[in-house]
mmCIF file of C-alpha atoms in Angstrom:
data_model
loop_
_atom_site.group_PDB
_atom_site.id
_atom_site.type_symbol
_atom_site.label_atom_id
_atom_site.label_comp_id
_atom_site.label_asym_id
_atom_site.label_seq_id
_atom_site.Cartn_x
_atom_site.Cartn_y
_atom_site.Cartn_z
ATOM 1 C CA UNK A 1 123.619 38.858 111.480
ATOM 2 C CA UNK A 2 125.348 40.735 108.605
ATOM 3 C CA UNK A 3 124.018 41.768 105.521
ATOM 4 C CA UNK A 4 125.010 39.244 102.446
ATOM 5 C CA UNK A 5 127.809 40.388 100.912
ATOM 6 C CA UNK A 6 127.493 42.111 97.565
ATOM 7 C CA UNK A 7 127.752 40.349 94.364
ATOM 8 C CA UNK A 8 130.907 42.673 92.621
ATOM 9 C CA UNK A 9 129.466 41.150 89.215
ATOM 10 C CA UNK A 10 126.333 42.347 89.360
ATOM 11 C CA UNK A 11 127.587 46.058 89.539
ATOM 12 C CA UNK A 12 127.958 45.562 85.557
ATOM 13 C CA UNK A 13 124.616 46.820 84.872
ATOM 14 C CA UNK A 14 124.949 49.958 86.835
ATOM 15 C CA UNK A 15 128.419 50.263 84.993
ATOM 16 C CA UNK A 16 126.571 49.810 81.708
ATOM 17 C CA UNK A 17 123.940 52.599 82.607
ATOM 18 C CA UNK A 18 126.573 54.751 83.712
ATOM 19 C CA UNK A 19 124.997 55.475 87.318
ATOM 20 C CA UNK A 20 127.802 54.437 89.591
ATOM 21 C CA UNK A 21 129.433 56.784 91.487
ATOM 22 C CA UNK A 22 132.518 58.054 90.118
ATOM 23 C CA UNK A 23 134.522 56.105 92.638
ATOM 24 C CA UNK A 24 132.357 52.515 92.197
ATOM 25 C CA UNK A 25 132.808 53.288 88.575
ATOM 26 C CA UNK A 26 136.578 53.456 88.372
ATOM 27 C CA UNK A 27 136.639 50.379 90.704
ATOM 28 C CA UNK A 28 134.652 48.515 88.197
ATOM 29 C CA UNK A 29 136.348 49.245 85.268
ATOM 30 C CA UNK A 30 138.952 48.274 86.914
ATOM 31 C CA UNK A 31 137.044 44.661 87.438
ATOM 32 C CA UNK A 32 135.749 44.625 83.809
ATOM 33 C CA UNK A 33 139.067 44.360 82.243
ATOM 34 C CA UNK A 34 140.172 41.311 84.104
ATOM 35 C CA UNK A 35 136.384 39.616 84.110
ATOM 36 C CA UNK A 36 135.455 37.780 81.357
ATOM 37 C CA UNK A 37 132.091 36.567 82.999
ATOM 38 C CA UNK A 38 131.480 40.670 83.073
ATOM 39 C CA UNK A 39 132.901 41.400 79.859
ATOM 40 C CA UNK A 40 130.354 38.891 78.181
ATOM 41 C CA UNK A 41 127.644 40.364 80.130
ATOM 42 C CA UNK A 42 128.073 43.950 79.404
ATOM 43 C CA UNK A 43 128.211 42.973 75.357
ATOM 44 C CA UNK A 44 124.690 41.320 76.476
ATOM 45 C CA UNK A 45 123.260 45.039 77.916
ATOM 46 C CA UNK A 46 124.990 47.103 75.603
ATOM 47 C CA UNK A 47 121.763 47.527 73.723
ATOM 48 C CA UNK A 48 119.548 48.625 76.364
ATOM 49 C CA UNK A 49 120.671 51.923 77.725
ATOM 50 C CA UNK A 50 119.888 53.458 73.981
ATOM 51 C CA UNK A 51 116.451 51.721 74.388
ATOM 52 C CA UNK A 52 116.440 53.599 77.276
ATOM 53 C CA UNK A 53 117.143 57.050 76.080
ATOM 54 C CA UNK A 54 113.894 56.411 73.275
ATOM 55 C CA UNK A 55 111.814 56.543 76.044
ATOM 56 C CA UNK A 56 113.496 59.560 77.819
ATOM 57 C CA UNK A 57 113.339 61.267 74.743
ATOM 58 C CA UNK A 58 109.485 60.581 74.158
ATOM 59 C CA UNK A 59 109.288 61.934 77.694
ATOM 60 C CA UNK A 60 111.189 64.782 77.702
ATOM 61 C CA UNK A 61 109.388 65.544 74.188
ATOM 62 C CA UNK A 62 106.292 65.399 75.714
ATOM 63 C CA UNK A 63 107.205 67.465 79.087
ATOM 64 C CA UNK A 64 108.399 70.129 76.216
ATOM 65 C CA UNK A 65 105.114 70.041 74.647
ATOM 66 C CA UNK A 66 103.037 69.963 77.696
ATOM 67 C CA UNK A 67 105.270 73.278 78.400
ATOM 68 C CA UNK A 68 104.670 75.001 75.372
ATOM 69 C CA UNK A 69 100.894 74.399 75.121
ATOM 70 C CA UNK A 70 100.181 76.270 78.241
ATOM 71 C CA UNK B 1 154.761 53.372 78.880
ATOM 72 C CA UNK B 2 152.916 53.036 75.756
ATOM 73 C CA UNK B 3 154.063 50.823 72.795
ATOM 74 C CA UNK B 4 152.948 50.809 69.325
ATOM 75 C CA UNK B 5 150.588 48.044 69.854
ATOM 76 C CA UNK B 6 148.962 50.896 71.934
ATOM 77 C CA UNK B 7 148.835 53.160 68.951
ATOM 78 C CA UNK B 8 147.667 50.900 66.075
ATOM 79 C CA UNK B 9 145.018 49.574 68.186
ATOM 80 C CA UNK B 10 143.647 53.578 68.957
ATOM 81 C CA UNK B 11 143.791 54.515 65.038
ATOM 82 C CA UNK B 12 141.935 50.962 64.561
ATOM 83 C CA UNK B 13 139.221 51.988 66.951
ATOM 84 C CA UNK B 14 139.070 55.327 65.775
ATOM 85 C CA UNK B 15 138.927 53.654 61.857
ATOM 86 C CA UNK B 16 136.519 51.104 62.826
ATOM 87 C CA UNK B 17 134.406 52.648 65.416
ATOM 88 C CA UNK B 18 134.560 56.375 65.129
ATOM 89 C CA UNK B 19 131.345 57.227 63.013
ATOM 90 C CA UNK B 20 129.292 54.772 64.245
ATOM 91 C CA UNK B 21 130.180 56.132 68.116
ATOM 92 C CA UNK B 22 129.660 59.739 66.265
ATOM 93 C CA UNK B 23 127.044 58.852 65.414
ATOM 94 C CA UNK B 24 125.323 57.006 69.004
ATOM 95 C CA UNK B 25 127.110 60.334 71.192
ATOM 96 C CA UNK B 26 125.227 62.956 68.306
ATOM 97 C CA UNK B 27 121.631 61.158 69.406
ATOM 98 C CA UNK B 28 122.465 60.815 72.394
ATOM 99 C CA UNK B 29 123.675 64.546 72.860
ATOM 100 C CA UNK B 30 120.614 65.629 71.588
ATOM 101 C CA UNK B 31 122.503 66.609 68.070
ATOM 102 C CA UNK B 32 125.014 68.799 69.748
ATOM 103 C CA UNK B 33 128.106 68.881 67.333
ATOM 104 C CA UNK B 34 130.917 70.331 69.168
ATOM 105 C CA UNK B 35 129.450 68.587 72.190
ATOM 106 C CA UNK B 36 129.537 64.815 70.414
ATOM 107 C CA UNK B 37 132.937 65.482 68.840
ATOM 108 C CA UNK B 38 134.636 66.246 72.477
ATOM 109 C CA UNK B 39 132.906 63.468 74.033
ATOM 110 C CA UNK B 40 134.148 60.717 71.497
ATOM 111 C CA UNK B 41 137.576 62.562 71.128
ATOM 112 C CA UNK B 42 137.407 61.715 75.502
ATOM 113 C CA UNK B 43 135.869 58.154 74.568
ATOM 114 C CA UNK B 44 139.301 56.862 72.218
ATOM 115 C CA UNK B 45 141.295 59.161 75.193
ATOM 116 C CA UNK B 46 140.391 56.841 77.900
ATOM 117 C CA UNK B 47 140.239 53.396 75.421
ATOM 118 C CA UNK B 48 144.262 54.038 75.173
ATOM 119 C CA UNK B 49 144.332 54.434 78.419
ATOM 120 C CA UNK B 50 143.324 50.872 78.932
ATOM 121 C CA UNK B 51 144.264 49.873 75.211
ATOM 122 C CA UNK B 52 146.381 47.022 77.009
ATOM 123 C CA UNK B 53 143.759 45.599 79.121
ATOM 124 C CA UNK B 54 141.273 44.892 76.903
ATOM 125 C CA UNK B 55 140.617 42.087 74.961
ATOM 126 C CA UNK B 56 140.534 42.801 70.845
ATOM 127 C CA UNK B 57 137.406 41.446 70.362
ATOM 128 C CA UNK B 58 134.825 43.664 68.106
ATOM 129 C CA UNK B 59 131.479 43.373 69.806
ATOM 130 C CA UNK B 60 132.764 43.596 73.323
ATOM 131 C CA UNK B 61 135.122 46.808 72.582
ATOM 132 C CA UNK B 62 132.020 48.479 70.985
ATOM 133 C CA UNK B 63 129.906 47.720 74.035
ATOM 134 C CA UNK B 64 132.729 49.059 76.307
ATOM 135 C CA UNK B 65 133.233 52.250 74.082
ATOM 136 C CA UNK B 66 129.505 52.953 74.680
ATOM 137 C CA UNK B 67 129.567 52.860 78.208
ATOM 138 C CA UNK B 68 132.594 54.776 78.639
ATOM 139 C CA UNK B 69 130.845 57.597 75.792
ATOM 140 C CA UNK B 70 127.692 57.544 78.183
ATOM 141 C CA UNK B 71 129.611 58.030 81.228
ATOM 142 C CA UNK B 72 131.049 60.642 79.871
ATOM 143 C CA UNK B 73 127.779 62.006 78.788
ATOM 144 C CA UNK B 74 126.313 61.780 81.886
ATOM 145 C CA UNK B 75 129.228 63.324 83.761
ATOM 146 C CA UNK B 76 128.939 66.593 81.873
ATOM 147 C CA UNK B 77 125.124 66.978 82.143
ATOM 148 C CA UNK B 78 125.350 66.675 86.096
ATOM 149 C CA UNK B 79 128.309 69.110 85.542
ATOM 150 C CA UNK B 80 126.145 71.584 83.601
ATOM 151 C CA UNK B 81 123.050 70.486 86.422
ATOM 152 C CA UNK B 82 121.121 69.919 83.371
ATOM 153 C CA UNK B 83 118.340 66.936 84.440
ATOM 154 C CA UNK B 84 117.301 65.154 80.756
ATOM 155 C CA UNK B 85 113.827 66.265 81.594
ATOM 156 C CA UNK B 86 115.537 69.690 80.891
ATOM 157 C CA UNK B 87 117.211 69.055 78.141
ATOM 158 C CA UNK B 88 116.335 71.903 75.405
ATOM 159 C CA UNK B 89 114.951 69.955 73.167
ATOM 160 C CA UNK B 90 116.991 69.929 69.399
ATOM 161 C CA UNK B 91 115.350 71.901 66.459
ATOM 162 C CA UNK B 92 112.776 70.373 64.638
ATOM 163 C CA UNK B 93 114.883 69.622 61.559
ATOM 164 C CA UNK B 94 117.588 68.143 63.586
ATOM 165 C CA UNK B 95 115.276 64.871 65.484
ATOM 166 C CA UNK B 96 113.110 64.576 62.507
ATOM 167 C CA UNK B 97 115.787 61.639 61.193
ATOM 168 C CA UNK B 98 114.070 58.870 58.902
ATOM 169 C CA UNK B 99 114.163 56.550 61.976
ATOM 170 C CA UNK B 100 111.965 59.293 63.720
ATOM 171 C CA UNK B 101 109.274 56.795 64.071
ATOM 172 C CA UNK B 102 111.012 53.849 64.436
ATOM 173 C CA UNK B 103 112.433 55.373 68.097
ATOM 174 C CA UNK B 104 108.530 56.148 68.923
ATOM 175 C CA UNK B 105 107.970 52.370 68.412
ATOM 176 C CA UNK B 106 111.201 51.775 70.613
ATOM 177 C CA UNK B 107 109.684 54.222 72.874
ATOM 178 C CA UNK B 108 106.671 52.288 73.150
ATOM 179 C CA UNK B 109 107.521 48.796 73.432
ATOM 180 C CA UNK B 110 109.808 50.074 76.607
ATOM 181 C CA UNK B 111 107.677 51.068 78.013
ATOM 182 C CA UNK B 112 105.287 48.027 77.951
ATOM 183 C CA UNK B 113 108.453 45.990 78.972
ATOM 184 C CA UNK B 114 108.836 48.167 81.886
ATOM 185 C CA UNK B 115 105.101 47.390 82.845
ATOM 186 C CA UNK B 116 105.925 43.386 82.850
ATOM 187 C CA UNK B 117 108.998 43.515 85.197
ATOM 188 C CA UNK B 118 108.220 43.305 88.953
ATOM 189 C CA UNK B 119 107.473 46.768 90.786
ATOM 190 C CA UNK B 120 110.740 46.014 92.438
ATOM 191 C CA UNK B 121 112.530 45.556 89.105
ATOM 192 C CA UNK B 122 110.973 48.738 87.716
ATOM 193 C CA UNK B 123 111.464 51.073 90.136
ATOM 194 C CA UNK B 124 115.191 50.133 90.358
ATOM 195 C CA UNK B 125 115.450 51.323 86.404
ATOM 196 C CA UNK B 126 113.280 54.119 86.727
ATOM 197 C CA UNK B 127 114.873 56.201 89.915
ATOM 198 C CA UNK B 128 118.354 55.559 88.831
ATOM 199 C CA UNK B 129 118.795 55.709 84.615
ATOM 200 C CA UNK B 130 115.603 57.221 83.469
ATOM 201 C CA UNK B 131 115.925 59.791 86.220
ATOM 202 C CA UNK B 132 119.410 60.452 85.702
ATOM 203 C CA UNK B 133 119.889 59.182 89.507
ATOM 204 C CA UNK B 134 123.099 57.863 90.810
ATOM 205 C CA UNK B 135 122.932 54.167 92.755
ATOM 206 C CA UNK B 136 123.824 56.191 96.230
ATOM 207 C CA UNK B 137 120.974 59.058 95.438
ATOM 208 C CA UNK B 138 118.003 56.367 94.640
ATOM 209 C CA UNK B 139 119.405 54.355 97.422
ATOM 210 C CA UNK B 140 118.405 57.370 99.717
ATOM 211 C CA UNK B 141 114.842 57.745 97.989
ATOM 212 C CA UNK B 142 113.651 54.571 98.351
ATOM 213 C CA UNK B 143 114.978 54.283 101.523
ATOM 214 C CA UNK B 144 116.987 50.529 100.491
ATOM 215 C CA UNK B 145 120.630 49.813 100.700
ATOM 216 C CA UNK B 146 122.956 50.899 97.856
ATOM 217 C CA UNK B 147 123.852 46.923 97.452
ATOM 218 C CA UNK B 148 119.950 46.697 96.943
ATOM 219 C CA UNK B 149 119.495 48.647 94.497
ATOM 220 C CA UNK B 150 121.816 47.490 92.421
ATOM 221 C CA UNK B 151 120.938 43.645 92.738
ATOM 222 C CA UNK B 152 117.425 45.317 91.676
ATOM 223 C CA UNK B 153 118.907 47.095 88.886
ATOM 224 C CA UNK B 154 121.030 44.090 87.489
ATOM 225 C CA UNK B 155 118.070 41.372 87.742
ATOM 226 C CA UNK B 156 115.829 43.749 86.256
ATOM 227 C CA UNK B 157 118.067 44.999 83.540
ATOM 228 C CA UNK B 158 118.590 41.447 82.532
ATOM 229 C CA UNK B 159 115.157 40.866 82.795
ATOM 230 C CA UNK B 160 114.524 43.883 80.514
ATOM 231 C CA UNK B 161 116.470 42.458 77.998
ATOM 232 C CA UNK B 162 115.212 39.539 77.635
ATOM 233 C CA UNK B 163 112.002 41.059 76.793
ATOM 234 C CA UNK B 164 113.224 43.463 74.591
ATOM 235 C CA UNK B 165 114.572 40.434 72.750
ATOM 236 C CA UNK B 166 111.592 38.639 72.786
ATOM 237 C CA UNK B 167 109.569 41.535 71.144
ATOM 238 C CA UNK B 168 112.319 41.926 68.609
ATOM 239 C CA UNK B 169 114.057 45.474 69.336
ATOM 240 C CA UNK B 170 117.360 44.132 71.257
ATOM 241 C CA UNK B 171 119.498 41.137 69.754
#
């Protein structure tokens, strides 16, 4: 038995997050500009990665701090 | 070949967009200048390249400009090896923006949105973006196929959303 095959339109929110490898990426993009379904989804998660980065920041603040208290 | 239609829509990205995506790379360079300025100068770069392709539509070329700016982002830090646990953090004066607080808030509810998605969900979003992880490198860690992880990563993402939107910090 095979493994299912993989969704191409899912890849849009590791596109969006910018974790693809560079190849995947490019292949994509590619994708994106001819997919509407994906094009509508990525306006969808556009918000999130910068949600994202507050909490990476709060963490890498915090890993600073830690850091400079010791 | 490029035609004109290439060029007027670049100037009208660069009029319409270019502070605001200033703006997004300066935070999300940590308030690096010279840094922000080459990586939107690289953003409008690659959005001729595809100038053609895309449709004109506001909200979707803004999303798209974002995600090619954070690529780009990304790309240089691994370049540079710098993990964003690393990053030096910016002076004092330079994070200490009026919305200072407001990202603590965003900070927190997250991270409580992180907490109600599945442990299958979470752990797709935390060992790929917040680690700074490519899909193949959290593949290997948690010992799932790539295709896995990224089915994860898109449920959980959209699931994410949705949660943010419900607790008012994403439209």
């Amino acid at each position: 038995m095979s493994a299912p095959a993989h969704n191409v339109h899912e890849d849009v929110a590791a596109y969006a997050l910018g974790v693809l490898d560079e190849e995947e990426h490019q292949a994509f993009e590619q994708h994106l500009l001819s997919c509407e379904k994906c094009q509508v989804e990525l306006r969808e998660l556009s918000e999130v990665p910068d949600l994202l980065d507050a909490l990476r920041e709060r963490r890498s603040d915090a890993l600073s701090e830690d850091r400079t208290s010791h | 070949m490029k035609t004109n239609d290439d060029r007027i829509l670049v100037e009208d990205l660069y009029q319409e967009f270019g502070a605001s995506l200033l703006r997004y790379v300066r935070k999300a360079t940590g308030n690096d200048l010279q840094w922000a300025e080459d990586v939107v100068q690289e953003t409008l770069l690659r959005a001729w390249q595809n100038a053609g392709k895309l449709r004109r539509e506001r909200g979707l070329l803004w999303a798209w400009l974002l995600t090619v700016a954070r690529r780009i982002i990304i790309d240089d830090r691994r370049r540079r090896g710098v993990r964003p646990q690393e990053v030096e953090p910016a002076e004092p004066d330079a994070v200490s923006t009026p919305d200072g607080s407001e990202r603590s808030l965003e900070a927190m509810i997250v991270s409580e949105a992180l907490q109600e998605l599945s442990q299958e969900h979470r752990e797709a979003i935390e060992h790929t973006y917040l680690r700074d992880r490519t899909i193949g490198e959290a593949a290997e860690i948690l010992g799932i196929p790539p295709g896995t992880v990224k089915s994860r990563l898109y449920y959980g993402i959209r699931a994410l959303r949705g949660i943010l939107k419900e607790k008012g910090v994403a439209s």
